[in-house]
Coordinates of C-alpha atoms and ligand atoms in Angstrom, one line a residue:
X423 CA 46.6 104.2 -132.9
X424 CA 46.4 104.7 -129.2
X425 CA 49.5 105.4 -127.3
X426 CA 49.4 102.0 -125.6
X427 CA 49.9 100.3 -129.0
X428 CA 53.2 102.1 -129.4
X429 CA 54.6 100.6 -126.2
X430 CA 57.1 97.9 -126.6
X431 CA 56.7 94.7 -124.6
X432 CA 60.1 93.9 -123.2
X433 CA 61.3 91.1 -120.9
X434 CA 64.7 91.4 -119.3
X435 CA 66.6 88.9 -117.3
X436 CA 69.9 89.1 -115.3
X437 CA 72.1 86.1 -114.8
X438 CA 70.8 84.1 -111.8
X439 CA 73.1 84.4 -108.8
X440 CA 74.3 81.0 -107.6
X441 CA 72.9 80.1 -104.2
X442 CA 76.0 79.1 -102.4
X443 CA 77.8 82.4 -101.7
X444 CA 77.3 86.1 -101.0
X445 CA 77.0 88.7 -103.7
X446 CA 80.2 90.7 -104.4
X447 CA 80.7 93.8 -106.5
X448 CA 81.3 91.7 -109.6
X449 CA 77.7 90.5 -109.3
X450 CA 76.5 94.1 -108.7
X451 CA 78.1 95.3 -111.9
X452 CA 75.6 93.2 -113.9
X453 CA 72.5 93.8 -111.7
X454 CA 73.2 97.6 -111.9
X455 CA 73.7 97.4 -115.6
X456 CA 70.4 95.6 -116.3
X457 CA 68.6 97.7 -113.7
X458 CA 69.6 101.0 -115.3
X459 CA 68.4 99.7 -118.7
X460 CA 65.1 98.5 -117.3
X461 CA 64.5 101.7 -115.4
X462 CA 65.2 103.7 -118.6
X463 CA 62.6 101.5 -120.5
X464 CA 60.0 102.1 -117.8
X465 CA 60.9 105.8 -117.7
X466 CA 60.0 106.1 -121.4
X467 CA 56.8 104.2 -120.8
X468 CA 57.6 100.8 -122.3
X469 CA 56.0 97.7 -120.8
X470 CA 59.2 96.3 -119.4
X471 CA 59.3 93.3 -117.0
X472 CA 62.5 92.4 -115.1
X473 CA 63.0 89.0 -113.6
X474 CA 65.7 87.1 -111.9
X475 CA 66.1 84.4 -109.2
X476 CA 68.4 82.0 -107.5
X477 CA 70.4 79.4 -109.5
X478 CA 69.7 76.7 -106.9
X479 CA 71.0 73.3 -108.2
X480 CA 74.2 71.4 -108.6
X481 CA 76.9 69.5 -106.8
X482 CA 78.5 72.5 -105.0
X483 CA 75.2 73.4 -103.3
X484 CA 74.7 69.8 -102.3
X485 CA 78.1 69.6 -100.8
X486 CA 78.0 72.9 -99.0
X487 CA 74.7 72.0 -97.4
X488 CA 76.2 68.7 -96.3
X489 CA 79.2 70.5 -94.8
X490 CA 76.9 72.7 -92.7
X491 CA 74.7 69.7 -91.8
X492 CA 71.6 71.3 -93.3
X493 CA 69.3 70.4 -96.2
X494 CA 70.1 72.0 -99.6
X495 CA 66.6 73.6 -99.4
X496 CA 67.6 75.4 -96.3
X497 CA 70.9 76.6 -97.8
X498 CA 69.3 78.0 -100.9
X499 CA 66.6 79.7 -98.9
X500 CA 69.0 81.5 -96.7
X501 CA 71.1 82.7 -99.7
X502 CA 68.0 83.8 -101.5
X503 CA 67.1 86.0 -98.5
X504 CA 70.5 87.5 -98.3
X505 CA 70.7 88.1 -102.1
X506 CA 67.3 89.8 -102.1
X507 CA 68.4 92.0 -99.2
X508 CA 71.6 93.1 -101.0
X509 CA 69.8 93.7 -104.3
X510 CA 67.1 95.9 -102.7
X511 CA 69.8 97.9 -100.9
X512 CA 71.5 98.6 -104.2
X513 CA 68.1 99.8 -105.6
X514 CA 67.9 96.8 -108.0
X515 CA 64.2 96.7 -108.7
X516 CA 63.2 93.2 -109.9
X517 CA 59.5 92.6 -110.7
X518 CA 60.2 89.1 -109.6
X519 CA 63.1 87.3 -107.9
X520 CA 62.4 83.6 -107.9
X521 CA 64.3 80.3 -107.8
X522 CA 65.2 77.4 -110.2
X523 CA 64.2 75.0 -107.4
X524 CA 60.5 75.5 -108.1
X525 CA 57.5 73.7 -109.5
X526 CA 57.4 76.0 -112.5
X527 CA 61.0 75.3 -113.4
X528 CA 60.5 71.5 -113.0
X529 CA 57.5 71.7 -115.3
X530 CA 59.4 73.7 -118.1
X531 CA 62.6 71.6 -117.8
X532 CA 60.6 68.4 -118.2
X533 CA 58.6 69.9 -121.0
X534 CA 61.6 71.1 -122.9
X535 CA 63.4 67.8 -122.4
X536 CA 60.5 65.7 -123.7
X537 CA 60.0 68.0 -126.7
X538 CA 63.7 67.6 -127.6
X539 CA 63.3 63.8 -127.2
X540 CA 60.3 63.9 -129.6
X541 CA 62.5 65.7 -132.1
X542 CA 65.1 63.0 -131.7
X543 CA 67.6 65.5 -130.3
X544 CA 68.5 63.5 -127.1
X545 CA 70.9 60.7 -127.3
X546 CA 72.1 58.2 -124.7
X547 CA 75.9 57.6 -124.6
X548 CA 78.0 55.6 -122.2
X549 CA 80.8 57.7 -120.8
X550 CA 83.8 57.1 -118.5
X551 CA 84.1 59.3 -115.4
X552 CA 86.1 59.4 -112.2
X553 CA 84.2 58.1 -109.2
X554 CA 85.0 58.9 -105.6
X555 CA 84.5 55.6 -103.8
X556 CA 84.6 57.3 -100.3
X557 CA 82.1 60.1 -101.1
X558 CA 80.2 57.7 -103.4
X559 CA 79.8 60.2 -106.2
X560 CA 81.0 61.0 -109.7
X561 CA 83.5 63.8 -109.7
X562 CA 83.0 66.8 -111.9
X563 CA 86.1 68.4 -113.4
X564 CA 86.6 70.9 -110.6
X565 CA 86.6 68.2 -107.9
X566 CA 89.5 66.3 -109.2
X567 CA 93.2 67.3 -109.4
X568 CA 96.2 65.6 -110.8
X569 CA 99.2 65.9 -113.1
X570 CA 98.7 67.4 -116.6
X571 CA 99.0 64.6 -119.2
X572 CA 100.6 67.1 -121.7
X573 CA 103.3 69.0 -119.7
X574 CA 103.4 67.1 -116.4
X575 CA 102.5 70.2 -114.3
X576 CA 101.2 69.0 -110.9
X577 CA 98.0 70.0 -109.2
X578 CA 95.8 70.7 -112.3
X579 CA 92.0 70.5 -112.5
X580 CA 90.2 67.9 -114.5
X581 CA 89.3 70.0 -117.5
X582 CA 92.3 72.0 -118.5
X583 CA 95.9 72.8 -117.5
X584 CA 96.6 76.3 -116.1
X585 CA 100.3 75.8 -116.9
X586 CA 100.2 74.8 -120.6
X587 CA 96.5 75.5 -121.3
X588 CA 95.8 72.2 -122.9
X589 CA 92.3 70.8 -122.5
X590 CA 91.8 67.1 -121.7
X591 CA 89.3 64.8 -120.1
X592 CA 89.6 64.2 -116.3
X593 CA 90.2 60.5 -116.8
X594 CA 93.5 61.3 -118.6
X595 CA 95.0 63.1 -115.6
X596 CA 98.0 61.4 -114.2
X597 CA 97.6 60.3 -110.5
X598 CA 94.2 61.9 -110.1
X599 CA 93.1 62.7 -106.5
X600 CA 89.6 63.6 -105.4
X601 CA 89.5 67.2 -104.0
X602 CA 86.6 66.1 -101.7
X603 CA 88.2 63.1 -99.9
X604 CA 91.9 63.1 -100.9
X605 CA 91.3 59.5 -102.1
X606 CA 92.3 58.0 -105.5
X607 CA 89.1 57.9 -107.7
X608 CA 88.4 55.0 -109.9
X609 CA 87.1 55.1 -113.5
X610 CA 83.5 54.0 -113.8
X611 CA 81.1 53.9 -116.7
X612 CA 77.7 55.6 -116.8
X613 CA 75.0 56.4 -119.3
X614 CA 74.6 60.1 -119.9
X615 CA 72.1 62.0 -122.0
X616 CA 73.3 64.4 -124.7
X617 CA 71.5 67.2 -126.5
X618 CA 72.5 66.7 -130.1
X619 CA 73.9 70.2 -130.8
X620 CA 76.0 68.8 -133.6
X621 CA 72.9 68.5 -135.7
X622 CA 71.9 72.1 -135.1
X623 CA 74.8 74.0 -136.4
X624 CA 72.9 75.8 -139.1
X625 CA 70.2 77.2 -136.8
X626 CA 72.7 78.1 -134.1
X627 CA 74.7 80.2 -136.6
X628 CA 71.5 81.7 -138.0
X629 CA 70.4 82.9 -134.6
X630 CA 73.9 84.3 -133.8
X631 CA 73.9 86.2 -137.1
X632 CA 70.4 87.7 -136.7
X633 CA 70.3 88.6 -132.9
X634 CA 71.7 91.4 -130.8
X635 CA 74.9 89.9 -129.5
X636 CA 78.1 92.0 -129.1
X637 CA 80.4 91.5 -132.2
X638 CA 83.4 90.5 -130.1
X639 CA 81.3 87.8 -128.5
X640 CA 80.0 86.5 -131.8
X641 CA 83.6 86.3 -133.1
X642 CA 84.6 84.3 -130.1
X643 CA 81.6 82.0 -130.3
X644 CA 82.1 81.4 -134.1
X645 CA 85.5 79.9 -133.4
X646 CA 83.4 77.1 -131.9
X647 CA 80.3 77.1 -134.2
X648 CA 82.3 77.1 -137.4
X649 CA 84.1 74.0 -136.3
X650 CA 82.6 70.7 -135.2
X651 CA 79.9 71.4 -132.6
X652 CA 80.0 68.8 -129.9
X653 CA 76.8 67.3 -128.3
X654 CA 76.1 68.7 -124.9
X655 CA 75.9 66.4 -121.8
X656 CA 72.8 67.5 -120.0
X657 CA 72.6 64.8 -117.3
X658 CA 74.4 64.1 -114.0
X659 CA 74.4 61.0 -111.9
X660 CA 72.9 61.0 -108.4
X661 CA 73.6 62.0 -105.7
X662 CA 72.9 65.4 -107.1
X663 CA 70.7 68.3 -106.0
X664 CA 68.4 69.0 -108.9
X665 CA 65.4 67.6 -110.9
X666 CA 65.4 63.9 -111.6
X667 CA 65.0 63.2 -115.3
X668 CA 61.7 61.5 -116.2
X669 CA 62.4 57.9 -117.2
X670 CA 65.9 57.9 -115.9
X671 CA 66.0 57.0 -112.2
X672 CA 68.9 58.6 -110.2
X673 CA 69.9 60.8 -113.2
X674 CA 69.4 64.5 -112.9
X675 CA 69.3 67.5 -115.2
X676 CA 72.7 69.2 -115.2
X677 CA 72.4 72.6 -113.4
X678 CA 73.2 74.4 -116.6
X679 CA 70.3 72.8 -118.4
X680 CA 67.7 74.0 -116.0
X681 CA 69.3 77.4 -115.0
X682 CA 68.3 79.4 -118.1
X683 CA 64.9 77.7 -118.1
X684 CA 64.6 79.5 -114.7
X685 CA 63.9 82.7 -116.7
X686 CA 60.7 81.2 -118.0
X687 CA 59.9 79.9 -114.6
X688 CA 60.4 83.2 -112.9
X689 CA 58.4 85.1 -115.5
X690 CA 55.6 82.5 -115.3
X691 CA 55.5 82.8 -111.5
X692 CA 55.3 86.6 -111.8
X693 CA 52.4 86.5 -114.3
X694 CA 50.5 83.9 -112.3
X695 CA 51.0 86.0 -109.1
X696 CA 49.7 89.1 -110.9
X697 CA 46.7 87.3 -112.4
X698 CA 48.1 87.7 -115.9
X699 CA 48.8 84.1 -116.8
X700 CA 47.4 84.5 -120.3
X701 CA 50.3 86.9 -121.2
X702 CA 52.9 84.1 -121.1
X703 CA 52.5 83.2 -124.7
X704 CA 52.7 86.9 -125.7
X705 CA 56.3 86.7 -124.5
X706 CA 57.4 83.1 -125.0
X707 CA 55.2 81.8 -127.8
X708 CA 57.0 80.8 -131.0
X709 CA 55.6 83.8 -132.8
X710 CA 56.1 86.3 -130.0
X711 CA 56.6 89.9 -131.1
X712 CA 57.8 90.9 -127.6
X713 CA 61.5 91.6 -127.0
X714 CA 63.5 89.3 -124.8
X715 CA 67.0 90.2 -123.6
X716 CA 69.4 88.5 -121.2
X717 CA 72.2 90.4 -119.5
X718 CA 75.1 88.1 -118.7
X719 CA 78.9 88.0 -118.1
X720 CA 81.2 86.7 -120.8
X721 CA 82.1 83.6 -118.8
X722 CA 78.6 82.1 -119.4
X723 CA 78.0 83.1 -123.0
X724 CA 78.2 79.6 -124.4
X725 CA 75.1 78.6 -122.3
X726 CA 73.1 81.7 -123.2
X727 CA 74.1 82.4 -126.8
X728 CA 74.4 78.8 -128.1
X729 CA 72.8 76.2 -125.9
X730 CA 69.7 78.1 -124.6
X731 CA 68.6 79.5 -128.0
X732 CA 69.0 76.0 -129.5
X733 CA 66.9 74.5 -126.7
X734 CA 64.1 77.1 -127.1
X735 CA 64.0 76.8 -130.9
X736 CA 63.5 73.1 -130.8
X737 CA 60.9 73.0 -128.0
X738 CA 58.3 75.4 -129.3
X739 CA 59.4 78.6 -127.7
X740 CA 60.7 81.8 -129.2
X741 CA 64.4 82.6 -129.1
X742 CA 66.0 85.6 -127.4
X743 CA 66.1 88.9 -129.2
X744 CA 69.5 89.5 -127.8
X745 CA 72.1 88.6 -125.2
X746 CA 74.0 91.6 -123.7
X747 CA 77.4 90.5 -122.5
X748 CA 79.7 92.4 -120.2
X749 CA 83.3 91.8 -119.2
X750 CA 84.6 91.0 -115.7
X751 CA 85.0 93.5 -112.9
X752 CA 88.6 94.2 -111.9
X753 CA 89.4 96.3 -108.8
X754 CA 92.4 98.6 -109.0
X755 CA 93.3 97.0 -112.3
X756 CA 93.5 93.4 -111.0
X757 CA 91.3 90.4 -110.3
X758 CA 89.5 90.7 -107.0
X759 CA 91.8 89.5 -104.2
X760 CA 91.1 88.9 -100.5
X761 CA 94.7 89.6 -99.4
X762 CA 94.6 93.0 -101.2
X763 CA 91.3 93.9 -99.7
X764 CA 89.6 94.1 -103.1
X765 CA 87.3 91.1 -102.8
X766 CA 84.5 93.3 -101.9
X767 CA 81.2 91.8 -100.8
X768 CA 78.0 93.8 -101.6
X769 CA 77.2 93.7 -97.9
X770 CA 80.6 95.2 -96.8
X771 CA 80.3 98.0 -99.3
X772 CA 76.9 98.9 -97.9
X773 CA 78.4 99.2 -94.4
X774 CA 80.6 102.0 -95.6
X775 CA 79.3 103.7 -98.7
X776 CA 76.1 104.7 -100.4
X777 CA 75.0 102.4 -103.3
X778 CA 74.3 105.4 -105.5
X779 CA 78.0 106.2 -105.7
X780 CA 78.7 102.7 -107.2
X781 CA 75.7 102.9 -109.5
X782 CA 77.0 106.1 -110.9
X783 CA 80.6 104.9 -111.3
X784 CA 79.6 101.7 -113.0
X785 CA 77.3 103.7 -115.4
X786 CA 80.2 106.0 -116.2
X787 CA 82.2 103.0 -117.2
X788 CA 79.7 100.7 -119.0
X789 CA 79.2 100.4 -122.7
X790 CA 78.2 97.6 -125.0
X791 CA 81.7 96.1 -125.2
X792 CA 82.7 92.9 -123.5
X793 CA 86.0 94.4 -122.1
X794 CA 86.6 94.2 -118.4
X795 CA 85.4 97.1 -116.3
X796 CA 87.8 98.5 -113.7
X797 CA 86.8 99.9 -110.4
X798 CA 89.8 101.9 -109.4
X799 CA 89.0 103.0 -105.9
X800 CA 91.0 106.3 -106.1
X801 CA 89.4 107.2 -109.4
X802 CA 86.0 106.2 -107.9
X803 CA 86.3 108.7 -105.1
X804 CA 87.5 111.5 -107.4
X805 CA 84.9 110.9 -110.1
X806 CA 81.9 110.6 -107.9
X807 CA 82.9 113.6 -105.8
X808 CA 83.7 115.7 -108.8
X809 CA 80.7 114.7 -111.0
X810 CA 77.8 113.9 -108.7
X811 CA 78.6 116.2 -105.8
X812 CA 80.7 118.9 -107.4
X813 CA 78.8 119.3 -110.6
X814 CA 75.3 117.9 -110.4
X815 CA 74.2 118.4 -106.8
X816 CA 76.0 121.7 -106.7
X817 CA 73.4 123.2 -109.1
X818 CA 70.7 122.7 -106.6
X819 CA 72.6 123.4 -103.4
X820 CA 74.1 126.8 -104.7
X821 CA 70.8 128.2 -105.9
X822 CA 68.1 126.9 -103.5
X823 CA 69.4 129.1 -100.7
X824 CA 68.3 132.2 -102.6
X825 CA 64.9 130.8 -103.2
X826 CA 64.4 130.1 -99.6
X827 CA 65.9 133.3 -98.2
X828 CA 64.4 135.9 -100.6
X829 CA 61.4 134.2 -102.2
X830 CA 59.8 132.1 -99.5
X831 CA 60.7 128.9 -101.3
X832 CA 58.7 129.9 -104.3
X833 CA 60.0 129.8 -107.9
X834 CA 59.6 132.7 -110.2
X835 CA 56.9 132.7 -112.9
X836 CA 59.5 133.4 -115.6
X837 CA 62.9 132.1 -116.7
X838 CA 66.0 134.1 -117.3
X839 CA 67.4 131.8 -120.0
X840 CA 64.9 129.8 -122.0
X841 CA 67.5 129.0 -124.6
X842 CA 69.6 127.0 -122.2
X843 CA 66.5 125.0 -121.1
X844 CA 65.8 124.4 -124.8
X845 CA 69.4 123.2 -125.3
X846 CA 69.0 120.7 -122.5
X847 CA 65.8 119.4 -124.0
X848 CA 67.4 119.0 -127.5
X849 CA 70.3 117.0 -125.9
X850 CA 67.9 114.7 -124.2
X851 CA 67.4 112.9 -127.5
X852 CA 70.9 111.7 -127.9
X853 CA 71.0 110.8 -124.2
X854 CA 68.0 108.7 -124.6
X855 CA 69.6 107.0 -127.5
X856 CA 72.7 106.3 -125.5
X857 CA 70.6 104.7 -122.8
X858 CA 68.6 102.6 -125.3
X859 CA 71.9 101.4 -126.9
X860 CA 73.3 100.6 -123.4
X861 CA 76.1 103.2 -124.0
X862 CA 75.7 104.4 -120.4
X863 CA 79.2 105.9 -120.3
X864 CA 78.2 108.2 -123.2
X865 CA 74.9 109.1 -121.6
X866 CA 76.8 110.1 -118.4
X867 CA 79.3 112.1 -120.4
X868 CA 76.6 114.0 -122.1
X869 CA 74.7 114.6 -118.9
X870 CA 77.8 116.0 -117.2
X871 CA 78.5 118.3 -120.2
X872 CA 75.1 119.8 -119.5
X873 CA 75.8 120.0 -115.7
X874 CA 78.9 122.0 -116.6
X875 CA 76.9 124.3 -118.7
X876 CA 74.4 124.9 -115.9
X877 CA 77.2 125.7 -113.5
X878 CA 78.9 128.0 -116.0
X879 CA 75.6 129.9 -116.4
X880 CA 75.3 130.4 -112.7
X881 CA 79.0 131.4 -112.4
X882 CA 78.5 134.0 -115.2
X883 CA 75.3 135.5 -113.7
X884 CA 76.7 135.7 -110.1
X885 CA 73.4 135.8 -108.3
X886 CA 75.4 136.2 -105.0
X887 CA 76.6 139.6 -106.3
X888 CA 73.4 140.7 -108.0
X889 CA 71.3 140.1 -104.9
X890 CA 73.1 143.0 -103.1
X891 CA 71.3 145.5 -105.2
X892 CA 67.5 145.5 -104.6
X893 CA 66.6 146.3 -108.2
X894 CA 67.9 142.9 -109.2
X895 CA 65.5 141.0 -107.1
X896 CA 63.4 139.7 -110.0
X897 CA 66.4 138.9 -112.0
X898 CA 68.0 136.7 -109.3
X899 CA 64.6 135.0 -108.8
X900 CA 64.5 134.1 -112.5
X901 CA 68.1 133.0 -112.6
X902 CA 67.7 130.6 -109.7
X903 CA 64.4 129.4 -111.2
X904 CA 66.2 128.7 -114.4
X905 CA 69.0 126.9 -112.6
X906 CA 66.5 124.7 -110.6
X907 CA 64.7 123.8 -113.8
X908 CA 68.0 122.7 -115.4
X909 CA 68.6 120.7 -112.2
X910 CA 65.2 119.1 -112.5
X911 CA 65.9 118.0 -116.1
X912 CA 69.3 116.5 -115.1
X913 CA 67.6 114.7 -112.2
X914 CA 65.2 113.0 -114.6
X915 CA 68.0 112.1 -117.0
X916 CA 70.0 110.6 -114.1
X917 CA 67.1 108.7 -112.6
X918 CA 67.9 105.3 -114.2
X919 CA 71.4 105.5 -112.7
X920 CA 70.7 107.1 -109.3
X921 CA 67.0 106.4 -108.6
X922 CA 67.1 107.1 -104.8
X923 CA 69.0 110.3 -105.2
X924 CA 66.6 111.4 -107.9
X925 CA 63.6 110.5 -105.7
X926 CA 65.0 112.7 -102.9
X927 CA 65.5 115.6 -105.4
X928 CA 61.8 115.2 -106.5
X929 CA 60.8 115.5 -102.9
X930 CA 62.9 118.7 -102.6
X931 CA 61.4 120.1 -105.8
X932 CA 58.0 119.0 -104.4
X933 CA 57.0 117.1 -107.6
X934 CA 55.6 113.7 -108.3
X935 CA 57.9 111.2 -110.0
X936 CA 58.1 112.4 -113.6
X937 CA 58.8 110.3 -116.7
X938 CA 61.0 111.1 -119.7
X939 CA 58.0 112.8 -121.5
X940 CA 57.8 115.3 -118.6
X941 CA 61.4 116.7 -119.3
X942 CA 60.0 119.8 -121.0
X943 CA 57.4 120.6 -118.4
X944 CA 58.7 123.7 -116.6
X945 CA 58.5 124.5 -112.9
X946 CA 57.2 128.0 -112.7
X947 CA 55.4 129.9 -109.9
X948 CA 55.9 126.6 -107.9
X949 CA 56.6 126.1 -104.3
X950 CA 59.6 123.9 -103.5
X951 CA 60.5 122.2 -100.2
X952 CA 63.4 123.1 -98.0
X953 CA 66.8 122.0 -99.3
X954 CA 68.4 119.2 -97.4
X955 CA 71.8 117.6 -98.0
X956 CA 71.3 115.1 -100.7
X957 CA 74.5 113.2 -100.9
X958 CA 77.9 113.9 -99.3
X959 CA 81.4 113.5 -100.6
X960 CA 83.2 110.3 -100.3
X961 CA 86.1 110.5 -97.9
X962 CA 89.4 108.7 -98.3
X963 CA 88.8 107.1 -94.8
X964 CA 85.7 105.4 -96.2
X965 CA 87.7 103.8 -99.0
X966 CA 90.4 102.6 -96.5
X967 CA 87.8 101.2 -94.2
X968 CA 86.2 99.3 -97.1
X969 CA 89.4 97.7 -98.0
X970 CA 90.1 96.9 -94.4
X971 CA 86.9 95.1 -93.8
X972 CA 87.2 93.3 -97.1
X973 CA 90.5 91.8 -95.9
X974 CA 88.9 90.5 -92.7
X975 CA 86.2 88.4 -94.4
Ligands
ZN452 ZN1 99.9 71.1 -118.8

């Protein structure tokens, strides 16, 4: 069998950012998580494709564009540009970043809808909804406030009460008021289209039991799937920014119907652009053997782990292999807050700090659990300075000077400590396994244990003392050569997490970008480039500045 046949075909998606706001560090947590995993897959030579795009439909985009006096198309275009810019700056390396407002997405949304219709899985039902007579639109739950029908708490949204947690229908609110116009909405009837999920309980549970979904999430979802599964309303009345439903004038696909279909659209667009259209079925066909994974946050697991797999199964496509779910980002232990200066936009972070710091810190915290991830800014400074600068970079910075000064930047042709190199290579297996299983915090822990070992070795050998005696010249040469070979191995291991730092180290080591298979190739009798500062320590002033500018926004 040729090596190519052993390669896995993997398609990875990240949740689509919504096109009506700037990216903040909560978004970056997920993009960084998925990017690390994809970079690892590419590093071990798998065929891994990584797609994303803008989630570009819905009422809030329509209203925001209206507020600014522009077309929704203009609004989503400008957010797409700003999102792409932020993602690039954080070294998030999408193969394609597209949009749900596209021909491809319209095509797949209509196709899936008509196939569900053919299977008698779409039902028309008349529903009652609150209608804003001034704005002339039906109000979704978040656009109406009133008094809770259960506990009489004032100022509650149309879906559930924040005071007593009871869930209700917006039409049951006492004294409802439209958030958009402050007027009293009236109840109107309208025909809506429902995806008959209630008929699909068996296959929904089957998929949940056989796919890679975090256990905590499955438990949460089963509370719902073990009970009576309600049919899902997939239509919205116009005016609405989205795709009109074929055969239903002035009715549109609900944004959550066409958003996950956007993954197919982005991938199709990617393949068409690359001249590889024929590969689409390899990934999305009913019998596809490729792997398909979605990285998402726990707030949208219903859509990805229940609705979307059910839609795919009943419209002639394959289902996802897994849905990887993370918790929310908290900053300094709390929800992001503007007044505390912890609602941090990606853009503001970039004004003050290097993205590699954050990529490292998130990696050090991420595992497969759905628990929240805390960015404690004091701990962030200490951890990055101690691990990345104090341990990892230190190995290169403290030994390269000898190579420059005494050996004209050329490494020795022999090692001083082959056993230590061997130990690093052996450890690479468990580190690869941790990356594969998305236990990034474990991978980082193991890599830092190795960095400690490298530093201890240098401490013990004391090249700075040895060099004072001429007879040690060869020994110091081989000690520093050993250290820089250890540094090279660690640099490759850290590449998925800190790709631009690693790329700069490859330049310093004067090597082409290696992959994981190259870990045990040694650098001997090899000329390196001059050492230049790779990454500097984070200063307390930078953290203060970051919080200051986050308050201003
Ligand atoms: Zn209540």
